Every structure is written in structure tokens, then in C-alpha cells.
């Protein structure tokens, strides 16, 4: 199968928006210019598992211009922009993604992107770690099969793992070493987001990481821009497209005050909302206090302030429980901007005998409790900015994706151990530089004397690795 998208006739519309986006993605366009002749990714088979948006299309075509053979799936069932997927399929890139996949379809798409014919990829561009997890689970199950001689039973409690295991087991009899071959052929993965990076460090600490990895999220020009300024714009976009609510005057509870939470809080405050934060980390809680936010537990806030909007931004599970939702004010909006949907106990609230789900429109549901109050749940608890809107603006994604391309070049050009690496600061500064011209920024240059005085090279890098920005 060459591709699977919702509607290939959307390709011309997708192409027009890609052309708009290119103008706002100076980092990626400069990288195209710099490397289009040397083609540093020549011969590389790349699998992407990353939101199939217009901005991602510019990334995919950049990888292709640099010589790679690219296949793609989205990393969320709601985040695909169908016109972007169609434009990529039309341009000859095998893409398996549409908005509103079932979980079974989602994992099938991930598998289709991972299998380049009967081969695997050399490199993965991952967002949240699902493609990486697929390969690791494939290898683990194949090992179990080899040891016992019988196909392993599907015992995972997690619904998504069960679906993925079923797909892996379907082929195992016919090809019991498929995922071993894929893992052996992999030169590495570059990971986009906080949650995926956590998974990689866990694999490494447990000695289970099967191939090298680059943590793109912790490049300064990624997490201190995309997570912060990206969410500052796209959170409000998601909430407003879903509900048309006026944010000014409302009380908004943001759970988690990391990079994403900081952007969300600033956004809601900017609209004129009263913002309450919950945190587990004393440093982040203190930061929130210094910015003038109230910090409370979610239970306290529900009782004392009856927030109108709840946003989870923690990367953690069970942050908003079914009991919390039962106690919220009528028509409270509940949404998540963290990577996975387990921040909100969606299944648990729907399993309660006193709730009823009323579908309002795609990615907007009303959950009515028998006591008469309702809550409005956005994107079934999946990331609101990509489910209810179109994700971050192109400019900030150009920063993130420039890091992704540089990470892919690094993994393809050099050998690495099975560890998690970060890109050197000099490349971080390069990504920032590539975006300054578009903003009309004029940098001050160090004099030799000044450089010597502060102990940095005139041309950078300007800060030690431990500097926090
Ligand atoms: P982070 O680690 O900087 O921040 C998360 C914060 O949540 C931390 O300060 C942590 O102390 C706090 N936290 C953890 N458990 C909590 C709990 N039970 N209650 C309250 N606070 C709690 O991570 P970052 O970069 O802010 O990312 C957060 C999530 O958003 C991740 O899942 C990440 O992958 C995702 N993400 C989503 C984006 C989007 O466009 N939707 C963009 C970038 C990241």
C-alpha cells in the first residue's frame, strides 16, 4: 500500500498551506539551502511518528531534500490535518494518517510507517516514543517466543499495548525475527517531546535501550520555545475553536507548571483569566508564586474557586480523577495539553453509573452527571491544541524541527553507543541564529577583549551546559 489518508483530493489545499508555512519556517528552509547539494541523509530510510500537520509536512520534505527516504504516521489519533497528509501522499511520500483514527488504526499506521517494505528504517523521528516502543515491544515478544517456543499470550492491562501486541503477534509465526532485524538496522531515534524523552531515559537506565537516541526536547531552542511559546498560542486556539468561550473573567486551573504549564498560564492570564496552578515540585510552585499565580491543590480549587476551565500539563497520569470531575461546577471545560490522554481519568468517569456522554461535535463531548451538572471534555482527554486546533504556529515548529533535522544528520553521519544524547550547544545556538533574521533581530558581537573577559569564544557557544535560560 502506497499510502492511506482520508481524502487525496485535499492535496492542492494542503500544498497551498505548506507554501504559507515554508515562509514562516526559516530554520528548515536555511537547512534545505545549506545541505541540498551534499545530501547528508542520502540512503537513509526514515520513519516518522509525529503529528501529521502542515508544519510536519515541511519537515518531511526537508528530510527528503536532504536525501532521505521518508515514511510517516501521526503520533495521535486526532492530530492529523487531512490536507497535509494528502499533500504528502500526492508528493510520493508514503503516509498513513487521518484525523479520527481508532486505536487499532493508529497502531496499524505506526506499523506501516515502521516497515519500509520488508525492511525497517535506519532512523526514527519520534514524538512521544510510540514508534520506539513498538520496536522494543516487538523484540521483547520475539525473545519470549524464542525462549518458550509458543506465541506469548496478550496479558497487558493497557488497552493500547494489547492492540500493539496483537499486531506484533500476527506476523510472528511467519517471521519470528522481524523486529530483531528492525532494531539491528536502526542507527538511532531523535525524540521530540518531554514524555518520549522520559521513556528513553527509563530504557537506558534499565539497560534496555536497543539503539542510540537524541533527546531533541531538551535543546533549549525546543523546550524553551515550542513547549512554552507554542502552547502559549495553541492552548487558547484549541479551547476557543472547541467552545467559543470567552476566557476573560474566567477562573482557569492549570495542573503542572513546567515549560508547557508556564506557557498555558501566561496565555490564560493574558486573556484576562484568573489563573490557579497545581504543582508537586516546590521549585516550580515557587516560580508560579513569583509570577503572581495562586497555587492550590486541585481539590482545594474545585471546592473554593470552582474553576471554569481545567488544563492538565504534567506528563503524569490520573491528575484529574473521575471524582474531581463529579465535583466540578456545571459546564466546566476539561482538557489536557500533555502528550498522553492518561492525565484525565476519561474511562473512569464514563464508567460511572451516574454519567452519560453526549457527543456535541468532533472532539467535543458533554458528560452529564445524574445530579444535573455537566462537564465539557475536549478531544477525549488527548492533546487539546492538536485535537481541537492545528497545533503550534509554524515559526516555533521551525525551531523544533531544525533540531530534529540536525539530530537525524548526526545519527546518520556518526556512530553512537546505545545511550541518550543531546545536541551540542553550538547547534542549539545555530538553530536560534537561523530564526533571528526573520524577526529582524540584530545581534551584538563580542569584542576580543570582552570574549576573553567572560571566557567564551567570540563565535560561541556562549553559555555552559548547566546554564538554564
Ligand atoms: P515538564 O516536566 O517541564 O513539566 C511538567 C510539570 O508537571 C512538572 O513541573 C511537574 O513537577 C508537574 N507535575 C507532575 N505531576 C504533577 C501532578 N500530579 N500535579 C501537578 N503537577 C505535576 O514537562 P513539559 O515540557 O512542560 O511537558 C508537559 C507535557 O506536555 C508532556 O507530556 C510533554 O510531552 C507535553 N508537551 C505537549 C505539547 C503540545 O503541543 N501539546 C508540546 C510540548 C510538550
Coordinates of C-alpha atoms and ligand atoms in Angstrom, one line a residue:
X1 CA 0.0 0.0 0.0
X2 CA 1.5 3.4 -1.1
X3 CA -0.4 5.5 1.5
X4 CA -3.6 5.7 3.5
X5 CA -5.1 9.1 4.0
X6 CA -8.7 10.5 4.5
X7 CA -9.1 12.2 1.1
X8 CA -6.3 12.6 -1.5
X9 CA -8.3 15.3 -3.3
X10 CA -7.3 17.7 -0.4
X11 CA -3.7 17.7 -1.7
X12 CA -3.9 21.0 -3.6
X13 CA -5.3 22.8 -0.4
X14 CA -2.6 21.1 1.7
X15 CA 0.1 22.3 -0.8
X16 CA -1.0 25.9 -0.6
X17 CA -0.8 25.9 3.2
X18 CA 2.6 24.2 3.1
X19 CA 3.8 27.0 0.9
X20 CA 2.5 29.5 3.5
X21 CA 4.2 27.6 6.3
X22 CA 7.5 27.5 4.4
X23 CA 7.7 31.3 4.6
X24 CA 7.3 31.0 8.4
X25 CA 9.9 28.2 8.8
X26 CA 13.2 29.9 8.2
X27 CA 15.3 27.3 10.1
X28 CA 14.1 24.4 8.0
X29 CA 14.4 26.5 4.7
X30 CA 18.0 27.5 5.5
X31 CA 18.9 23.9 6.3
X32 CA 17.5 22.9 2.9
X33 CA 19.7 25.6 1.3
X34 CA 22.8 24.6 3.2
X35 CA 22.5 20.8 2.6
X36 CA 20.6 20.3 -0.6
X37 CA 23.8 19.7 -2.6
X38 CA 25.7 17.5 -0.1
X39 CA 22.5 15.5 0.8
X40 CA 23.8 14.3 4.2
X41 CA 20.8 11.9 4.6
X42 CA 21.3 10.2 1.3
X43 CA 20.4 6.5 1.6
X44 CA 18.7 6.9 5.0
X45 CA 15.3 5.2 5.4
X46 CA 13.4 7.4 8.0
X47 CA 10.2 6.6 9.8
X48 CA 8.4 9.5 11.4
X49 CA 5.8 9.1 14.1
X50 CA 4.9 12.7 14.7
X51 CA 1.7 14.8 14.4
X52 CA 0.9 14.8 10.6
X53 CA 0.4 18.6 10.3
X54 CA 1.3 21.2 7.7
X55 CA 4.4 22.1 9.7
X56 CA 5.4 18.4 9.8
X57 CA 5.0 18.3 6.0
X58 CA 7.7 20.9 5.7
X59 CA 9.9 18.8 8.0
X60 CA 9.2 15.7 5.9
X61 CA 10.1 17.4 2.6
X62 CA 13.3 18.8 4.2
X63 CA 14.4 15.3 5.1
X64 CA 13.6 14.2 1.6
X65 CA 15.5 17.1 0.0
X66 CA 18.5 16.1 2.2
X67 CA 18.4 12.6 0.6
X68 CA 16.2 10.5 2.9
X69 CA 13.5 8.0 2.0
X70 CA 10.7 9.0 4.3
X71 CA 7.5 7.2 5.7
X72 CA 5.2 8.7 8.2
X73 CA 2.4 8.1 10.7
X74 CA 0.9 10.6 13.2
X75 CA 1.6 10.2 16.9
X76 CA -2.0 10.9 18.0
X77 CA -5.4 9.7 16.7
X78 CA -6.8 13.3 16.4
X79 CA -3.8 15.4 15.3
X80 CA -3.6 14.7 11.6
X81 CA -4.5 17.5 9.3
X82 CA -6.0 15.6 6.4
X83 CA -5.0 18.2 3.8
X84 CA -1.4 17.9 5.0
X85 CA -1.4 14.1 4.8
X86 CA -3.0 14.3 1.3
X87 CA -0.3 16.7 0.0
X88 CA 2.4 14.4 1.3
X89 CA 0.8 11.3 -0.3
X90 CA 0.4 13.2 -3.5
X91 CA 4.1 14.2 -3.4
X92 CA 5.0 10.5 -3.3
X93 CA 5.7 10.1 0.5
X94 CA 4.1 7.0 2.0
X95 CA 1.9 8.5 4.8
X96 CA -0.5 6.5 7.0
X97 CA -2.6 9.0 8.9
X98 CA -6.0 10.6 9.1
X99 CA -7.9 12.7 11.7
X100 CA -10.0 10.5 14.0
X101 CA -8.2 7.1 13.7
X102 CA -9.4 4.3 16.0
X103 CA -6.7 2.9 18.3
X104 CA -6.5 -0.2 16.1
X105 CA -6.0 2.0 13.1
X106 CA -3.5 4.2 14.9
X107 CA -1.2 1.2 15.7
X108 CA -1.6 -0.2 12.3
X109 CA -0.5 3.1 10.8
X110 CA 2.6 3.2 13.1
X111 CA 3.5 -0.3 12.0
X112 CA 3.0 0.6 8.3
X113 CA 5.4 3.6 8.8
X114 CA 7.9 1.4 10.5
X115 CA 8.1 -1.2 7.8
X116 CA 9.8 0.1 4.7
X117 CA 8.7 -2.9 2.6
X118 CA 10.3 -5.9 4.2
X119 CA 13.0 -3.7 5.7
X120 CA 12.9 -1.4 8.7
X121 CA 14.1 2.2 9.0
X122 CA 17.6 3.4 9.7
X123 CA 16.3 6.3 11.7
X124 CA 13.2 7.2 13.6
X125 CA 11.8 10.7 14.2
X126 CA 9.6 10.1 17.2
X127 CA 7.2 12.2 19.2
X128 CA 6.1 10.5 22.5
X129 CA 8.1 7.4 21.8
X130 CA 5.4 5.2 20.3
X131 CA 7.4 4.0 17.3
X132 CA 10.4 3.4 19.6
X133 CA 8.2 1.4 21.9
X134 CA 6.8 -0.6 19.1
X135 CA 10.3 -1.8 18.1
X136 CA 11.2 -2.5 21.7
X137 CA 8.0 -4.5 22.4
X138 CA 8.5 -6.4 19.1
X139 CA 11.9 -7.5 20.2
X140 CA 10.8 -8.4 23.7
X141 CA 7.9 -10.5 22.5
X142 CA 10.1 -12.3 19.9
X143 CA 12.6 -13.1 22.6
X144 CA 9.8 -14.6 24.7
X145 CA 8.7 -16.7 21.7
X146 CA 12.2 -17.9 21.0
X147 CA 12.6 -18.9 24.7
X148 CA 9.3 -20.8 25.1
X149 CA 8.5 -21.9 21.5
X150 CA 4.9 -20.8 21.9
X151 CA 3.4 -17.4 20.9
X152 CA 3.3 -15.2 24.0
X153 CA -0.2 -14.5 25.4
X154 CA -1.5 -11.0 25.4
X155 CA -1.6 -10.1 29.1
X156 CA -1.0 -6.3 29.1
X157 CA -3.6 -4.3 31.1
X158 CA -3.1 -1.2 29.0
X159 CA -5.6 -1.2 26.0
X160 CA -3.1 0.3 23.6
X161 CA -0.4 -2.2 24.5
X162 CA -2.8 -5.0 23.9
X163 CA -3.6 -3.7 20.4
X164 CA 0.1 -3.3 19.6
X165 CA 1.0 -6.8 20.9
X166 CA -1.8 -8.3 18.7
X167 CA -0.3 -6.7 15.6
X168 CA 3.2 -7.9 16.5
X169 CA 2.0 -11.5 17.2
X170 CA 0.0 -11.7 14.0
X171 CA 3.3 -11.9 12.0
X172 CA 5.5 -13.7 14.5
X173 CA 5.0 -17.2 13.3
X174 CA 5.8 -16.3 9.7
X175 CA 8.7 -14.0 10.6
X176 CA 10.0 -14.6 14.2
X177 CA 13.0 -12.2 13.8
X178 CA 11.3 -9.3 12.1
X179 CA 11.7 -6.8 15.0
X180 CA 15.2 -8.0 15.9
X181 CA 16.2 -7.2 12.3
X182 CA 14.5 -3.8 12.5
X183 CA 16.3 -3.0 15.8
X184 CA 19.6 -4.1 14.5
X185 CA 19.3 -1.9 11.4
X186 CA 18.4 1.2 13.4
X187 CA 21.1 3.8 13.8
X188 CA 19.0 5.9 16.1
X189 CA 15.9 7.8 17.1
X190 CA 15.5 11.6 17.7
X191 CA 12.7 12.3 20.2
X192 CA 10.6 15.4 20.1
X193 CA 8.8 15.6 23.5
X194 CA 9.2 15.5 27.3
X195 CA 7.2 12.4 27.7
X196 CA 9.0 10.4 25.0
X197 CA 12.3 11.5 26.4
X198 CA 11.3 10.1 29.9
X199 CA 10.6 6.8 28.2
X200 CA 14.1 6.8 26.6
X201 CA 15.9 7.6 29.8
X202 CA 14.0 4.8 31.5
X203 CA 15.0 2.3 28.8
X204 CA 18.6 3.5 29.1
X205 CA 18.6 3.2 33.0
X206 CA 17.2 -0.3 32.8
X207 CA 19.8 -1.3 30.2
X208 CA 17.1 -2.0 27.6
X209 CA 17.7 0.8 25.0
X210 CA 18.2 -1.0 21.7
X211 CA 19.6 1.8 19.7
X212 CA 21.1 5.3 20.2
X213 CA 18.8 8.3 20.8
X214 CA 19.0 12.0 20.7
X215 CA 16.9 14.0 23.1
X216 CA 15.7 16.9 20.9
X217 CA 13.2 18.1 23.5
X218 CA 16.0 19.4 25.8
X219 CA 17.6 21.5 23.2
X220 CA 17.0 25.0 24.5
X221 CA 15.6 26.1 21.2
X222 CA 13.0 23.3 21.5
X223 CA 11.6 23.0 25.1
X224 CA 12.0 26.7 26.0
X225 CA 10.2 27.7 22.8
X226 CA 7.8 25.1 21.5
X227 CA 6.6 23.9 24.9
X228 CA 6.4 27.4 26.3
X229 CA 5.6 29.9 23.5
X230 CA 3.9 27.3 21.3
X231 CA 1.5 26.3 24.0
X232 CA 1.0 30.0 24.9
X233 CA -0.7 30.4 21.5
X234 CA -2.2 27.0 20.7
X235 CA -3.9 26.2 24.0
X236 CA -6.3 29.2 23.6
X237 CA -6.7 28.2 20.0
X238 CA -7.9 24.7 20.9
X239 CA -10.2 25.9 23.7
X240 CA -11.8 28.6 21.6
X241 CA -12.3 26.5 18.4
X242 CA -14.0 23.9 20.6
X243 CA -16.2 26.0 22.7
X244 CA -16.1 29.7 21.6
X245 CA -15.9 30.6 25.3
X246 CA -14.7 34.0 26.5
X247 CA -11.6 33.4 28.6
X248 CA -11.5 36.9 30.2
X249 CA -13.0 36.9 33.7
X250 CA -13.0 33.1 34.0
X251 CA -11.0 31.1 36.5
X252 CA -8.6 28.7 34.9
X253 CA -6.8 25.9 36.7
X254 CA -3.5 24.7 35.1
X255 CA -2.1 21.5 36.5
X256 CA 1.7 21.4 36.1
X257 CA 3.9 24.5 35.9
X258 CA 6.8 23.1 33.7
X259 CA 7.6 24.6 30.3
X260 CA 4.1 23.8 28.9
X261 CA 2.2 24.9 32.1
X262 CA 4.1 28.2 32.1
X263 CA 3.1 28.9 28.5
X264 CA -0.5 27.9 29.3
X265 CA -0.7 30.0 32.4
X266 CA 0.7 33.1 30.6
X267 CA -1.8 32.6 27.8
X268 CA -4.8 32.4 30.0
X269 CA -3.6 35.4 32.2
X270 CA -3.0 37.4 29.0
X271 CA -6.7 36.8 28.0
X272 CA -7.7 38.2 31.4
X273 CA -8.4 35.0 33.3
X274 CA -7.7 34.4 37.0
X275 CA -5.2 31.5 36.9
X276 CA -4.6 28.9 39.6
X277 CA -1.7 26.4 39.4
X278 CA -1.2 23.0 41.0
X279 CA 2.3 21.6 41.3
X280 CA 4.2 18.8 43.0
X281 CA 7.6 20.4 42.6
X282 CA 8.5 23.1 45.1
X283 CA 10.7 24.9 42.7
X284 CA 8.0 25.1 40.0
X285 CA 5.4 26.1 42.6
X286 CA 7.7 28.9 43.9
X287 CA 8.2 30.1 40.3
X288 CA 4.4 30.2 39.9
X289 CA 4.1 32.2 43.1
X290 CA 6.7 34.7 41.9
X291 CA 4.6 35.2 38.8
X292 CA 1.7 36.1 41.0
X293 CA -0.4 32.9 40.5
X294 CA -2.3 31.2 43.2
X295 CA -1.1 27.7 43.9
X296 CA -3.6 25.2 45.3
X297 CA -4.3 21.5 45.1
X298 CA -7.0 20.6 42.6
X299 CA -9.3 19.5 45.4
X300 CA -9.0 22.9 47.1
X301 CA -9.5 24.8 43.9
X302 CA -12.6 22.8 43.0
X303 CA -14.1 23.5 46.4
X304 CA -13.1 27.1 46.9
X305 CA -12.9 28.6 43.4
X306 CA -15.0 26.4 41.2
X307 CA -12.7 26.9 38.1
X308 CA -14.4 27.3 34.7
X309 CA -11.6 25.7 32.8
X310 CA -9.1 22.9 33.8
X311 CA -5.9 22.2 31.8
X312 CA -3.5 19.3 32.6
X313 CA 0.1 19.9 31.5
X314 CA 2.0 17.4 33.7
X315 CA 3.0 14.4 31.6
X316 CA 1.7 12.4 34.5
X317 CA -1.3 10.1 35.0
X318 CA -4.5 10.5 37.0
X319 CA -4.1 14.2 37.5
X320 CA -7.9 14.9 37.1
X321 CA -9.8 12.0 38.5
X322 CA -13.4 10.9 38.0
X323 CA -14.2 12.2 41.5
X324 CA -12.7 15.6 40.6
X325 CA -15.0 15.8 37.5
X326 CA -18.0 14.8 39.6
X327 CA -17.3 17.8 41.9
X328 CA -16.7 20.5 39.2
X329 CA -19.1 23.3 38.5
X330 CA -21.7 23.0 35.8
X331 CA -20.2 23.3 32.3
X332 CA -16.6 23.3 33.4
X333 CA -14.3 22.7 30.4
X334 CA -11.8 19.9 31.0
X335 CA -8.8 19.4 28.7
X336 CA -5.3 18.1 28.5
X337 CA -2.3 19.5 26.7
X338 CA 0.2 16.9 27.9
X339 CA 1.3 14.2 25.5
X340 CA -0.9 11.3 26.6
X341 CA -4.6 11.1 27.5
X342 CA -4.0 9.4 30.9
X343 CA -3.7 12.8 32.7
X344 CA -7.6 12.8 32.9
X345 CA -9.5 9.7 34.0
X346 CA -11.8 9.6 31.0
X347 CA -12.7 5.9 31.0
X348 CA -13.3 6.0 34.8
X349 CA -15.7 9.0 34.6
X350 CA -17.6 7.3 31.7
X351 CA -17.8 4.0 33.5
X352 CA -19.6 5.7 36.5
X353 CA -23.3 4.6 36.6
X354 CA -24.3 8.3 37.1
X355 CA -22.8 9.7 33.9
X356 CA -24.0 10.0 30.3
X357 CA -21.9 11.1 27.3
X358 CA -23.5 13.5 24.8
X359 CA -21.5 14.0 21.6
X360 CA -21.6 17.6 20.7
X361 CA -19.2 17.7 17.6
X362 CA -15.9 16.1 16.7
X363 CA -13.6 16.2 19.7
X364 CA -16.2 17.9 21.9
X365 CA -18.3 15.9 24.4
X366 CA -20.6 16.8 27.2
X367 CA -20.5 14.5 30.2
X368 CA -23.7 14.8 32.1
X369 CA -24.0 13.6 35.7
X370 CA -27.3 12.5 37.2
X371 CA -27.2 15.3 39.7
X372 CA -27.8 17.7 36.8
X373 CA -24.4 19.2 36.2
X374 CA -22.2 18.6 33.2
X375 CA -18.6 19.0 32.2
X376 CA -17.3 19.6 28.6
X377 CA -14.5 17.3 27.7
X378 CA -12.2 18.2 24.8
X379 CA -10.5 15.7 22.4
X380 CA -11.5 12.8 24.8
X381 CA -8.6 14.0 27.0
X382 CA -6.0 13.9 24.2
X383 CA -3.9 17.0 23.5
X384 CA -6.3 19.9 23.0
X385 CA -4.1 22.1 20.9
X386 CA -3.7 19.4 18.2
X387 CA -7.1 17.7 18.6
X388 CA -9.3 20.9 18.7
X389 CA -7.0 23.2 16.7
X390 CA -4.0 22.9 14.5
X391 CA -1.1 22.8 17.0
X392 CA 1.6 25.3 17.3
X393 CA 2.4 28.0 14.8
X394 CA 4.9 27.3 12.0
X395 CA 7.6 29.6 13.3
X396 CA 8.0 27.8 16.6
X397 CA 7.9 24.4 15.0
X398 CA 10.7 25.5 12.7
X399 CA 12.9 25.7 15.8
X400 CA 11.9 22.3 17.0
X401 CA 12.2 20.7 13.6
X402 CA 15.5 22.3 12.8
X403 CA 16.8 20.4 15.9
X404 CA 15.2 17.3 14.6
X405 CA 16.9 17.5 11.2
X406 CA 20.3 18.2 12.8
X407 CA 19.8 15.2 15.1
X408 CA 19.0 13.0 12.2
X409 CA 22.1 14.1 10.3
X410 CA 24.2 13.4 13.5
X411 CA 22.7 9.9 13.9
X412 CA 23.2 9.1 10.2
X413 CA 26.7 10.5 9.9
X414 CA 28.4 9.2 13.1
X415 CA 28.4 6.0 15.2
X416 CA 26.9 6.3 18.7
X417 CA 26.5 4.0 21.7
X418 CA 23.1 2.8 22.9
X419 CA 22.7 5.9 25.0
X420 CA 20.6 9.1 25.1
X421 CA 22.5 12.1 23.8
X422 CA 21.7 15.8 23.5
X423 CA 22.8 18.1 20.6
X424 CA 25.8 20.3 21.4
X425 CA 25.1 23.8 22.4
X426 CA 26.7 25.2 19.3
X427 CA 23.9 23.6 17.2
X428 CA 21.3 25.0 19.6
X429 CA 22.7 28.5 19.0
X430 CA 22.8 27.8 15.3
X431 CA 19.1 27.0 15.3
X432 CA 18.4 30.2 17.2
X433 CA 20.5 32.2 14.7
X434 CA 18.6 30.7 11.8
X435 CA 15.4 32.3 13.2
X436 CA 16.7 35.7 14.1
X437 CA 16.8 37.3 10.6
X438 CA 13.1 36.6 10.0
X439 CA 12.4 38.7 13.2
X440 CA 14.7 41.5 12.2
X441 CA 16.9 40.9 15.2
X442 CA 20.4 42.4 15.3
X443 CA 22.8 40.6 17.5
X444 CA 25.6 42.4 19.3
X445 CA 29.0 40.9 18.6
X446 CA 31.5 40.3 21.4
X447 CA 34.9 42.1 21.0
X448 CA 38.0 40.0 21.5
X449 CA 38.6 41.8 24.8
X450 CA 35.0 41.1 26.0
X451 CA 35.2 37.5 24.9
X452 CA 38.4 37.0 26.9
X453 CA 37.0 38.8 29.9
X454 CA 33.9 36.5 30.2
X455 CA 35.9 33.4 29.0
X456 CA 33.8 32.5 25.9
X457 CA 34.8 32.2 22.2
X458 CA 33.7 35.3 20.1
X459 CA 31.6 32.9 17.9
X460 CA 30.1 31.0 20.8
X461 CA 29.0 28.8 22.4
X462 CA 28.2 31.5 25.0
X463 CA 26.8 29.5 27.9
X464 CA 28.0 26.4 29.8
X465 CA 25.7 23.3 29.5
X466 CA 24.3 23.9 33.0
X467 CA 23.0 27.4 32.2
X468 CA 19.2 27.4 32.5
X469 CA 18.0 30.3 30.3
Ligands
LIG1 P1 7.8 19.5 32.5 O1 8.4 18.3 33.1 O2 8.7 20.7 32.2 O3 6.5 19.9 33.3 C1 5.6 19.1 33.9 C2 5.3 19.6 35.3 O4 4.2 18.9 35.8 C3 6.5 19.5 36.2 O5 6.9 20.7 36.7 C4 6.0 18.5 37.3 O6 6.5 18.8 38.6 C5 4.5 18.8 37.2 N1 3.7 17.6 37.7 C6 3.9 16.3 37.6 N2 2.9 15.6 38.2 C7 2.0 16.5 38.7 C8 0.8 16.4 39.4 N3 0.3 15.3 39.7 N4 0.1 17.6 39.7 C9 0.7 18.8 39.3 N5 1.8 18.9 38.7 C10 2.5 17.8 38.4 O7 7.2 19.0 31.1 P2 6.7 19.9 29.9 O8 7.8 20.1 28.9 O9 6.0 21.1 30.4 O10 5.6 18.9 29.2 C11 4.4 18.5 29.8 C12 3.7 17.5 28.9 O11 3.3 18.2 27.7 C13 4.5 16.4 28.4 O12 3.7 15.2 28.3 C14 5.0 16.8 27.1 O13 5.4 15.7 26.3 C15 3.8 17.5 26.6 N6 4.0 18.5 25.5 C16 2.9 18.8 24.8 C17 3.0 19.8 23.8 C18 1.8 20.1 23.0 O14 1.9 20.8 22.0 N7 0.6 19.7 23.4 C19 4.2 20.5 23.5 C20 5.3 20.1 24.3 C21 5.2 19.2 25.3

